[in-house]
PDB file of C-alpha atoms in Angstrom:
ATOM      1  CA  MET A   1       6.121  27.262   8.074  1.00  0.00           C
ATOM      2  CA  SER A   2       5.179  24.533   5.607  1.00  0.00           C
ATOM      3  CA  ARG A   3       3.423  25.261   2.327  1.00  0.00           C
ATOM      4  CA  LEU A   4       0.452  23.403   3.767  1.00  0.00           C
ATOM      5  CA  HIS A   5       0.078  26.047   6.484  1.00  0.00           C
ATOM      6  CA  ARG A   6       0.880  28.971   4.197  1.00  0.00           C
ATOM      7  CA  ARG A   7      -1.979  28.050   1.862  1.00  0.00           C
ATOM      8  CA  GLY A   8      -4.409  28.033   4.769  1.00  0.00           C
ATOM      9  CA  VAL A   9      -5.544  24.418   4.469  1.00  0.00           C
ATOM     10  CA  GLY A  10      -8.137  23.567   7.131  1.00  0.00           C
ATOM     11  CA  THR A  11      -7.395  21.128   9.925  1.00  0.00           C
ATOM     12  CA  VAL A  12      -9.444  18.342   8.289  1.00  0.00           C
ATOM     13  CA  LEU A  13      -8.773  17.987   4.587  1.00  0.00           C
ATOM     14  CA  GLY A  14     -11.399  17.113   2.008  1.00  0.00           C
ATOM     15  CA  LEU A  15     -10.735  15.714  -1.452  1.00  0.00           C
ATOM     16  CA  ASN A  16     -11.077  19.062  -3.239  1.00  0.00           C
ATOM     17  CA  ARG A  17      -8.590  20.754  -0.947  1.00  0.00           C
ATOM     18  CA  ARG A  18      -6.267  17.773  -1.215  1.00  0.00           C
ATOM     19  CA  ASN A  19      -6.293  17.966  -5.005  1.00  0.00           C
ATOM     20  CA  LEU A  20      -5.978  21.751  -5.244  1.00  0.00           C
ATOM     21  CA  ASP A  21      -3.597  22.539  -2.402  1.00  0.00           C
ATOM     22  CA  LEU A  22      -1.490  19.391  -2.196  1.00  0.00           C
ATOM     23  CA  VAL A  23      -1.539  17.216  -5.315  1.00  0.00           C
ATOM     24  CA  ARG A  24      -1.552  20.081  -7.809  1.00  0.00           C
ATOM     25  CA  VAL A  25       0.957  22.218  -5.905  1.00  0.00           C
ATOM     26  CA  LEU A  26       3.390  19.643  -4.503  1.00  0.00           C
ATOM     27  CA  ASN A  27       3.356  16.787  -7.024  1.00  0.00           C
ATOM     28  CA  PRO A  28       4.946  17.397 -10.450  1.00  0.00           C
ATOM     29  CA  PRO A  29       3.077  15.664 -13.312  1.00  0.00           C
ATOM     30  CA  ALA A  30       6.153  13.616 -14.234  1.00  0.00           C
ATOM     31  CA  ALA A  31       6.460  12.340 -10.652  1.00  0.00           C
ATOM     32  CA  ILE A  32       2.758  11.423 -10.615  1.00  0.00           C
ATOM     33  CA  ARG A  33       3.146   9.433 -13.844  1.00  0.00           C
ATOM     34  CA  ARG A  34       6.086   7.525 -12.351  1.00  0.00           C
ATOM     35  CA  ALA A  35       4.179   6.800  -9.138  1.00  0.00           C
ATOM     36  CA  ASP A  36       1.205   5.492 -11.118  1.00  0.00           C
ATOM     37  CA  ASP A  37       3.415   2.781 -12.631  1.00  0.00           C
ATOM     38  CA  LYS A  38       4.370   0.367  -9.858  1.00  0.00           C
ATOM     39  CA  LEU A  39       7.232  -1.205 -11.810  1.00  0.00           C
ATOM     40  CA  VAL A  40       8.785   2.181 -12.561  1.00  0.00           C
ATOM     41  CA  THR A  41       8.327   3.120  -8.904  1.00  0.00           C
ATOM     42  CA  LYS A  42      10.023  -0.050  -7.713  1.00  0.00           C
ATOM     43  CA  ALA A  43      12.993   0.584  -9.988  1.00  0.00           C
ATOM     44  CA  ALA A  44      13.316   4.134  -8.638  1.00  0.00           C
ATOM     45  CA  MET A  45      13.138   2.911  -5.039  1.00  0.00           C
ATOM     46  CA  ALA A  46      15.754   0.237  -5.624  1.00  0.00           C
ATOM     47  CA  ALA A  47      18.063   2.783  -7.285  1.00  0.00           C
ATOM     48  CA  ALA A  48      17.711   4.999  -4.203  1.00  0.00           C
ATOM     49  CA  GLY A  49      18.583   2.135  -1.871  1.00  0.00           C
ATOM     50  CA  VAL A  50      15.022   1.726  -0.563  1.00  0.00           C
ATOM     51  CA  ARG A  51      14.067  -1.923  -0.057  1.00  0.00           C
ATOM     52  CA  VAL A  52      11.134  -3.184  -2.129  1.00  0.00           C
ATOM     53  CA  ALA A  53       9.558  -6.601  -2.557  1.00  0.00           C
ATOM     54  CA  ALA A  54      11.299  -8.585  -5.277  1.00  0.00           C
ATOM     55  CA  THR A  55       9.619  -8.660  -8.688  1.00  0.00           C
ATOM     56  CA  LEU A  56       9.436 -12.232  -9.989  1.00  0.00           C
ATOM     57  CA  ALA A  57       7.992 -11.429 -13.424  1.00  0.00           C
ATOM     58  CA  ALA A  58       6.829  -8.378 -15.389  1.00  0.00           C
ATOM     59  CA  ILE A  59       3.840  -8.709 -17.730  1.00  0.00           C
ATOM     60  CA  ARG A  60       3.479  -5.831 -20.163  1.00  0.00           C
ATOM     61  CA  ASP A  61       1.527  -7.543 -22.957  1.00  0.00           C
ATOM     62  CA  ARG A  62      -0.227 -10.770 -23.915  1.00  0.00           C
ATOM     63  CA  ARG A  63       2.997 -12.303 -25.213  1.00  0.00           C
ATOM     64  CA  ASP A  64       4.453 -12.076 -21.711  1.00  0.00           C
ATOM     65  CA  VAL A  65       1.437 -13.972 -20.349  1.00  0.00           C
ATOM     66  CA  ARG A  66       1.978 -16.783 -22.860  1.00  0.00           C
ATOM     67  CA  SER A  67       5.759 -16.957 -22.471  1.00  0.00           C
ATOM     68  CA  LEU A  68       5.880 -16.875 -18.668  1.00  0.00           C
ATOM     69  CA  ASP A  69       6.530 -20.275 -17.102  1.00  0.00           C
ATOM     70  CA  TRP A  70       3.871 -20.049 -14.403  1.00  0.00           C
ATOM     71  CA  SER A  71       4.770 -23.463 -13.021  1.00  0.00           C
ATOM     72  CA  ALA A  72       8.265 -22.183 -12.190  1.00  0.00           C
ATOM     73  CA  LEU A  73       6.910 -19.548  -9.798  1.00  0.00           C
ATOM     74  CA  PRO A  74       7.094 -20.278  -6.058  1.00  0.00           C
ATOM     75  CA  GLU A  75       4.003 -21.668  -4.321  1.00  0.00           C
ATOM     76  CA  GLY A  76       3.331 -18.277  -2.740  1.00  0.00           C
ATOM     77  CA  PHE A  77       3.339 -14.922  -4.558  1.00  0.00           C
ATOM     78  CA  VAL A  78       1.157 -11.923  -5.416  1.00  0.00           C
ATOM     79  CA  LEU A  79      -0.138 -11.046  -8.895  1.00  0.00           C
ATOM     80  CA  LYS A  80      -0.773  -7.294  -9.156  1.00  0.00           C
ATOM     81  CA  PRO A  81      -1.817  -4.736 -11.762  1.00  0.00           C
ATOM     82  CA  VAL A  82       0.859  -2.175 -12.597  1.00  0.00           C
ATOM     83  CA  ARG A  83      -1.704   0.619 -12.314  1.00  0.00           C
ATOM     84  CA  GLY A  84      -3.748  -0.554  -9.366  1.00  0.00           C
ATOM     85  CA  ALA A  85      -6.463   1.382  -7.585  1.00  0.00           C
ATOM     86  CA  ARG A  86      -7.944   0.685  -4.149  1.00  0.00           C
ATOM     87  CA  GLY A  87      -6.604  -2.860  -4.124  1.00  0.00           C
ATOM     88  CA  ALA A  88      -8.609  -3.939  -7.177  1.00  0.00           C
ATOM     89  CA  GLY A  89      -7.179  -6.768  -9.250  1.00  0.00           C
ATOM     90  CA  ILE A  90      -4.668  -8.033  -6.677  1.00  0.00           C
ATOM     91  CA  LEU A  91      -4.509 -11.827  -6.414  1.00  0.00           C
ATOM     92  CA  VAL A  92      -2.756 -13.203  -3.320  1.00  0.00           C
ATOM     93  CA  VAL A  93      -1.572 -16.772  -3.834  1.00  0.00           C
ATOM     94  CA  LYS A  94      -0.499 -18.690  -0.740  1.00  0.00           C
ATOM     95  CA  PRO A  95       0.905 -22.192  -0.372  1.00  0.00           C
ATOM     96  CA  GLY A  96      -1.818 -24.691   0.512  1.00  0.00           C
ATOM     97  CA  ASP A  97      -1.557 -27.379   3.141  1.00  0.00           C
ATOM     98  CA  ASP A  98      -1.076 -29.917   0.372  1.00  0.00           C
ATOM     99  CA  GLY A  99       1.832 -27.984  -1.139  1.00  0.00           C
ATOM    100  CA  GLY A 100      -0.294 -26.599  -3.943  1.00  0.00           C
ATOM    101  CA  ARG A 101      -1.268 -23.003  -4.610  1.00  0.00           C
ATOM    102  CA  ARG A 102      -4.273 -21.397  -2.998  1.00  0.00           C
ATOM    103  CA  GLY A 103      -5.602 -17.887  -3.431  1.00  0.00           C
ATOM    104  CA  GLY A 104      -8.886 -18.067  -1.565  1.00  0.00           C
ATOM    105  CA  ARG A 105      -9.502 -21.029  -3.860  1.00  0.00           C
ATOM    106  CA  VAL A 106      -7.217 -23.475  -5.635  1.00  0.00           C
ATOM    107  CA  VAL A 107      -5.335 -21.569  -8.341  1.00  0.00           C
ATOM    108  CA  ASP A 108      -3.850 -23.432 -11.304  1.00  0.00           C
ATOM    109  CA  ASP A 109      -1.695 -22.051 -14.111  1.00  0.00           C
ATOM    110  CA  GLY A 110      -4.701 -21.544 -16.365  1.00  0.00           C
ATOM    111  CA  ALA A 111      -6.468 -19.435 -13.748  1.00  0.00           C
ATOM    112  CA  LEU A 112      -3.340 -17.334 -13.294  1.00  0.00           C
ATOM    113  CA  ARG A 113      -3.087 -16.703 -17.032  1.00  0.00           C
ATOM    114  CA  ARG A 114      -6.748 -15.705 -17.201  1.00  0.00           C
ATOM    115  CA  HIS A 115      -6.340 -13.320 -14.288  1.00  0.00           C
ATOM    116  CA  ALA A 116      -3.270 -11.726 -15.878  1.00  0.00           C
ATOM    117  CA  LEU A 117      -5.080 -11.348 -19.198  1.00  0.00           C
ATOM    118  CA  GLY A 118      -7.970  -9.725 -17.372  1.00  0.00           C
ATOM    119  CA  LEU A 119      -5.599  -7.176 -15.874  1.00  0.00           C
ATOM    120  CA  LEU A 120      -4.209  -6.423 -19.335  1.00  0.00           C
ATOM    121  CA  ASP A 121      -7.697  -6.049 -20.782  1.00  0.00           C
ATOM    122  CA  ARG A 122      -8.627  -3.655 -17.984  1.00  0.00           C
ATOM    123  CA  ASP A 123      -5.600  -1.432 -18.567  1.00  0.00           C
ATOM    124  CA  GLY A 124      -3.412  -2.515 -21.463  1.00  0.00           C
ATOM    125  CA  ARG A 125      -1.053   0.424 -20.972  1.00  0.00           C
ATOM    126  CA  GLY A 126       0.066  -0.729 -17.545  1.00  0.00           C
ATOM    127  CA  GLY A 127       0.157  -4.493 -17.430  1.00  0.00           C
ATOM    128  CA  ALA A 128       0.785  -6.657 -14.405  1.00  0.00           C
ATOM    129  CA  PHE A 129       3.594  -8.180 -12.409  1.00  0.00           C
ATOM    130  CA  VAL A 130       4.322 -11.026 -10.030  1.00  0.00           C
ATOM    131  CA  GLU A 131       5.815 -10.093  -6.676  1.00  0.00           C
ATOM    132  CA  MET A 132       7.273 -12.111  -3.833  1.00  0.00           C
ATOM    133  CA  LEU A 133       4.897 -12.967  -0.988  1.00  0.00           C
ATOM    134  CA  LEU A 134       5.704 -11.114   2.228  1.00  0.00           C
ATOM    135  CA  SER A 135       4.582 -11.902   5.778  1.00  0.00           C
ATOM    136  CA  SER A 136       3.780  -9.447   8.566  1.00  0.00           C
ATOM    137  CA  SER A 137       2.365 -11.730  11.238  1.00  0.00           C
ATOM    138  CA  GLN A 138       4.070  -9.975  14.148  1.00  0.00           C
ATOM    139  CA  VAL A 139       2.868  -6.380  13.630  1.00  0.00           C
ATOM    140  CA  ILE A 140      -0.032  -6.999  16.036  1.00  0.00           C
ATOM    141  CA  PRO A 141       0.113 -10.698  16.971  1.00  0.00           C
ATOM    142  CA  GLY A 142      -3.222 -12.439  16.617  1.00  0.00           C
ATOM    143  CA  ALA A 143      -4.923  -9.572  14.793  1.00  0.00           C
ATOM    144  CA  GLY A 144      -6.266 -11.186  11.662  1.00  0.00           C
ATOM    145  CA  GLY A 145      -3.886 -13.455   9.833  1.00  0.00           C
ATOM    146  CA  HIS A 146      -5.811 -13.103   6.583  1.00  0.00           C
ATOM    147  CA  GLY A 147      -3.048 -11.404   4.619  1.00  0.00           C
ATOM    148  CA  LEU A 148      -0.274  -8.836   4.601  1.00  0.00           C
ATOM    149  CA  ALA A 149      -0.634  -5.852   6.916  1.00  0.00           C
ATOM    150  CA  ASP A 150       1.064  -2.601   6.003  1.00  0.00           C
ATOM    151  CA  VAL A 151       1.560   0.927   7.288  1.00  0.00           C
ATOM    152  CA  ARG A 152       0.452   3.943   5.260  1.00  0.00           C
ATOM    153  CA  VAL A 153       2.679   6.921   6.082  1.00  0.00           C
ATOM    154  CA  LEU A 154       1.564  10.295   4.787  1.00  0.00           C
ATOM    155  CA  VAL A 155       4.640  12.369   3.923  1.00  0.00           C
ATOM    156  CA  VAL A 156       4.290  16.081   3.153  1.00  0.00           C
ATOM    157  CA  GLU A 157       7.366  18.007   1.961  1.00  0.00           C
ATOM    158  CA  GLY A 158       9.750  15.402   3.352  1.00  0.00           C
ATOM    159  CA  ARG A 159       8.065  15.130   6.738  1.00  0.00           C
ATOM    160  CA  ALA A 160       5.958  12.243   8.040  1.00  0.00           C
ATOM    161  CA  ARG A 161       2.696  13.811   9.172  1.00  0.00           C
ATOM    162  CA  GLN A 162       0.300  10.931   9.811  1.00  0.00           C
ATOM    163  CA  ALA A 163       0.366   7.142   9.799  1.00  0.00           C
ATOM    164  CA  MET A 164      -2.148   4.326   9.721  1.00  0.00           C
ATOM    165  CA  LEU A 165      -1.710   0.585  10.173  1.00  0.00           C
ATOM    166  CA  ARG A 166      -3.895  -1.318   7.691  1.00  0.00           C
ATOM    167  CA  LEU A 167      -4.943  -4.809   8.727  1.00  0.00           C
ATOM    168  CA  PRO A 168      -6.554  -7.251   6.259  1.00  0.00           C
ATOM    169  CA  THR A 169      -9.766  -9.044   7.182  1.00  0.00           C
ATOM    170  CA  ALA A 170     -11.715 -11.991   5.848  1.00  0.00           C
ATOM    171  CA  GLN A 171     -13.871  -9.437   4.039  1.00  0.00           C
ATOM    172  CA  SER A 172     -10.882  -7.800   2.343  1.00  0.00           C
ATOM    173  CA  GLY A 173      -9.573 -11.125   1.009  1.00  0.00           C
ATOM    174  CA  GLY A 174      -6.039 -10.569   2.290  1.00  0.00           C
ATOM    175  CA  ARG A 175      -5.751  -7.021   0.943  1.00  0.00           C
ATOM    176  CA  ALA A 176      -4.719  -4.198   3.266  1.00  0.00           C
ATOM    177  CA  ASN A 177      -7.038  -1.729   1.582  1.00  0.00           C
ATOM    178  CA  LEU A 178      -9.841   0.022   3.436  1.00  0.00           C
ATOM    179  CA  HIS A 179     -12.088   0.103   0.354  1.00  0.00           C
ATOM    180  CA  GLN A 180     -11.862  -3.698   0.202  1.00  0.00           C
ATOM    181  CA  GLY A 181     -12.791  -4.090   3.883  1.00  0.00           C
ATOM    182  CA  ALA A 182      -9.479  -3.824   5.752  1.00  0.00           C
ATOM    183  CA  VAL A 183      -9.188  -2.134   9.168  1.00  0.00           C
ATOM    184  CA  GLY A 184      -7.381   1.198   9.484  1.00  0.00           C
ATOM    185  CA  VAL A 185      -5.637   1.813  12.814  1.00  0.00           C
ATOM    186  CA  GLY A 186      -4.323   5.272  13.643  1.00  0.00           C
ATOM    187  CA  VAL A 187      -0.658   5.363  14.660  1.00  0.00           C
ATOM    188  CA  ASP A 188       1.127   8.195  16.453  1.00  0.00           C
ATOM    189  CA  VAL A 189       3.950   9.273  14.155  1.00  0.00           C
ATOM    190  CA  SER A 190       6.329  10.077  17.014  1.00  0.00           C
ATOM    191  CA  SER A 191       5.983   6.916  19.093  1.00  0.00           C
ATOM    192  CA  GLY A 192       4.488   4.234  16.844  1.00  0.00           C
ATOM    193  CA  ARG A 193       1.685   3.669  19.359  1.00  0.00           C
ATOM    194  CA  THR A 194      -1.708   2.697  17.961  1.00  0.00           C
ATOM    195  CA  ALA A 195      -4.874   4.571  18.883  1.00  0.00           C
ATOM    196  CA  GLY A 196      -8.299   4.621  17.193  1.00  0.00           C
ATOM    197  CA  ALA A 197      -9.425   2.323  14.405  1.00  0.00           C
ATOM    198  CA  VAL A 198     -12.015   2.323  11.635  1.00  0.00           C
ATOM    199  CA  HIS A 199     -13.665  -0.449   9.630  1.00  0.00           C
ATOM    200  CA  GLY A 200     -16.228   0.117   6.920  1.00  0.00           C
ATOM    201  CA  GLY A 201     -16.446   3.788   7.857  1.00  0.00           C
ATOM    202  CA  ARG A 202     -17.270   2.945  11.497  1.00  0.00           C
ATOM    203  CA  VAL A 203     -15.150   3.448  14.595  1.00  0.00           C
ATOM    204  CA  VAL A 204     -14.028   0.124  16.127  1.00  0.00           C
ATOM    205  CA  THR A 205     -11.753  -0.911  18.980  1.00  0.00           C
ATOM    206  CA  ALA A 206     -10.995  -4.515  17.994  1.00  0.00           C
ATOM    207  CA  HIS A 207     -10.244  -6.525  14.872  1.00  0.00           C
ATOM    208  CA  PRO A 208     -13.609  -7.747  13.461  1.00  0.00           C
ATOM    209  CA  ASP A 209     -12.383 -11.311  12.899  1.00  0.00           C
ATOM    210  CA  SER A 210     -10.091 -12.072  15.831  1.00  0.00           C
ATOM    211  CA  GLY A 211     -11.484  -9.709  18.450  1.00  0.00           C
ATOM    212  CA  VAL A 212      -7.944  -8.578  19.318  1.00  0.00           C
ATOM    213  CA  GLU A 213      -7.875  -5.086  20.823  1.00  0.00           C
ATOM    214  CA  LEU A 214      -6.073  -2.679  18.484  1.00  0.00           C
ATOM    215  CA  GLY A 215      -5.327   0.366  20.641  1.00  0.00           C
ATOM    216  CA  GLY A 216      -2.309   0.951  22.849  1.00  0.00           C
ATOM    217  CA  ARG A 217       0.097  -1.260  20.849  1.00  0.00           C
ATOM    218  CA  VAL A 218       3.587  -0.112  19.870  1.00  0.00           C
ATOM    219  CA  ILE A 219       4.695  -1.144  16.385  1.00  0.00           C
ATOM    220  CA  GLY A 220       8.193  -2.575  16.294  1.00  0.00           C
ATOM    221  CA  ASP A 221      10.948  -0.959  14.194  1.00  0.00           C
ATOM    222  CA  TRP A 222       8.770   2.142  14.074  1.00  0.00           C
ATOM    223  CA  GLN A 223      11.479   4.763  13.600  1.00  0.00           C
ATOM    224  CA  LEU A 224      12.914   2.686  10.759  1.00  0.00           C
ATOM    225  CA  VAL A 225       9.449   2.449   9.168  1.00  0.00           C
ATOM    226  CA  VAL A 226       9.141   6.260   9.226  1.00  0.00           C
ATOM    227  CA  GLU A 227      12.678   6.704   7.924  1.00  0.00           C
ATOM    228  CA  VAL A 228      12.063   4.310   5.032  1.00  0.00           C
ATOM    229  CA  ALA A 229       8.795   6.066   4.158  1.00  0.00           C
ATOM    230  CA  VAL A 230      10.413   9.505   4.113  1.00  0.00           C
ATOM    231  CA  ARG A 231      13.297   8.239   1.980  1.00  0.00           C
ATOM    232  CA  ALA A 232      10.815   6.698  -0.449  1.00  0.00           C
ATOM    233  CA  ALA A 233       8.839   9.941  -0.699  1.00  0.00           C
ATOM    234  CA  ILE A 234      11.976  11.940  -1.409  1.00  0.00           C
ATOM    235  CA  ALA A 235      13.107   9.412  -4.029  1.00  0.00           C
ATOM    236  CA  SER A 236       9.681   9.634  -5.699  1.00  0.00           C
ATOM    237  CA  GLU A 237      10.003  13.456  -6.004  1.00  0.00           C
ATOM    238  CA  LEU A 238       6.457  13.792  -4.681  1.00  0.00           C
ATOM    239  CA  GLY A 239       5.879  16.563  -2.175  1.00  0.00           C
ATOM    240  CA  TYR A 240       2.675  14.876  -1.003  1.00  0.00           C
ATOM    241  CA  ALA A 241       2.811  11.084  -0.912  1.00  0.00           C
ATOM    242  CA  GLY A 242       1.268   8.103   0.797  1.00  0.00           C
ATOM    243  CA  ILE A 243       3.963   5.480   1.282  1.00  0.00           C
ATOM    244  CA  ASP A 244       2.831   1.914   2.005  1.00  0.00           C
ATOM    245  CA  VAL A 245       5.385  -0.017   4.054  1.00  0.00           C
ATOM    246  CA  ALA A 246       5.109  -3.678   5.039  1.00  0.00           C
ATOM    247  CA  ILE A 247       7.101  -4.907   8.034  1.00  0.00           C
ATOM    248  CA  ASP A 248       8.126  -8.305   6.740  1.00  0.00           C
ATOM    249  CA  ASP A 249       8.954 -10.936   9.353  1.00  0.00           C
ATOM    250  CA  ARG A 250      12.312 -11.625   7.693  1.00  0.00           C
ATOM    251  CA  LEU A 251      13.249  -8.463   5.794  1.00  0.00           C
ATOM    252  CA  GLY A 252      11.929  -5.722   8.052  1.00  0.00           C
ATOM    253  CA  PRO A 253      10.367  -2.575   6.508  1.00  0.00           C
ATOM    254  CA  VAL A 254       9.719  -2.965   2.766  1.00  0.00           C
ATOM    255  CA  VAL A 255       8.092  -0.333   0.530  1.00  0.00           C
ATOM    256  CA  LEU A 256       5.091  -1.785  -1.280  1.00  0.00           C
ATOM    257  CA  GLU A 257       3.708   1.236  -3.045  1.00  0.00           C
ATOM    258  CA  VAL A 258       4.001   5.002  -3.532  1.00  0.00           C
ATOM    259  CA  ASN A 259       0.706   6.877  -3.871  1.00  0.00           C
ATOM    260  CA  ALA A 260       0.542  10.312  -5.486  1.00  0.00           C
ATOM    261  CA  ARG A 261      -3.092  10.836  -4.431  1.00  0.00           C
ATOM    262  CA  PRO A 262      -3.400   9.128  -1.047  1.00  0.00           C
ATOM    263  CA  GLY A 263      -6.873   8.969   0.434  1.00  0.00           C
ATOM    264  CA  LEU A 264      -7.940  10.844   3.529  1.00  0.00           C
ATOM    265  CA  ALA A 265      -9.441   8.097   5.719  1.00  0.00           C
ATOM    266  CA  ILE A 266      -6.158   8.254   7.617  1.00  0.00           C
ATOM    267  CA  GLN A 267      -7.572  11.329   9.355  1.00  0.00           C
ATOM    268  CA  LEU A 268     -10.570   9.367  10.620  1.00  0.00           C
ATOM    269  CA  ALA A 269      -8.353   6.554  11.920  1.00  0.00           C
ATOM    270  CA  ASN A 270      -6.240   9.102  13.813  1.00  0.00           C
ATOM    271  CA  ARG A 271      -9.243  11.102  15.071  1.00  0.00           C
ATOM    272  CA  ARG A 272      -7.624  14.318  13.872  1.00  0.00           C
ATOM    273  CA  GLY A 273      -7.054  16.366  10.762  1.00  0.00           C
ATOM    274  CA  LEU A 274      -3.900  16.342   8.726  1.00  0.00           C
ATOM    275  CA  LEU A 275      -2.439  19.494  10.245  1.00  0.00           C
ATOM    276  CA  ASP A 276      -2.582  17.975  13.731  1.00  0.00           C
ATOM    277  CA  GLY A 277      -1.155  14.621  12.721  1.00  0.00           C
ATOM    278  CA  GLY A 278       2.599  15.154  12.543  1.00  0.00           C
ATOM    279  CA  THR A 279       5.359  15.780  15.021  1.00  0.00           C
TER     280      THR A 279
END
């Protein structure tokens, strides 16, 4: 019997129960601090043999912003805060049709520097970093195309218990984060088959932009996605973790992020509480 059952956690978890019975009990403070720093997390994953997106530049202070040769970066990349929350501060830069950089608007080197400085001003302790641009166009063909989709796998004590595919929308600006307007699609942990979906707190059956039906799809490389997520959770030393995995068109499953306090909307997307979500 898992510790989750022994502590009598209800079928549907709320935030208070999550914090008291999972985060506080299963996640050591040192492991939480490591997970909160994305660069430290990426180093730990790489050391454990878990594939992560390549870091192109680390920005820990204002000197790094000034010294970085922004023009030497590829035309497509992602600029992220080291201590992100709910997708805030992420700038996705894609190659434009004219060969220049576009991130929802034309982005020049000056705009990139200003954005990086803004991230430092928001949280000077963490900083920012530049990461390679991934592509996940084949997860559900035709569903969106606004940015990188990923899979959130909830791992409790080394076991994958629930999963949710997160699809960006025009509203989310290319971010696969539900708080920014992405779609969450419940995924059966055993089979990789999609079921219910939520968008903006409402139940939906299709992607709001493309109209593509989201249920009844089987995600490719699913068992490998689950395996990678479990390995990442174990490497993080978190007993309760939300592992975000992108299925890159070229690289396959890649860990994007390790969350020490994963949200609970995954239960709504799966139409069931946490205790009923695993295999």
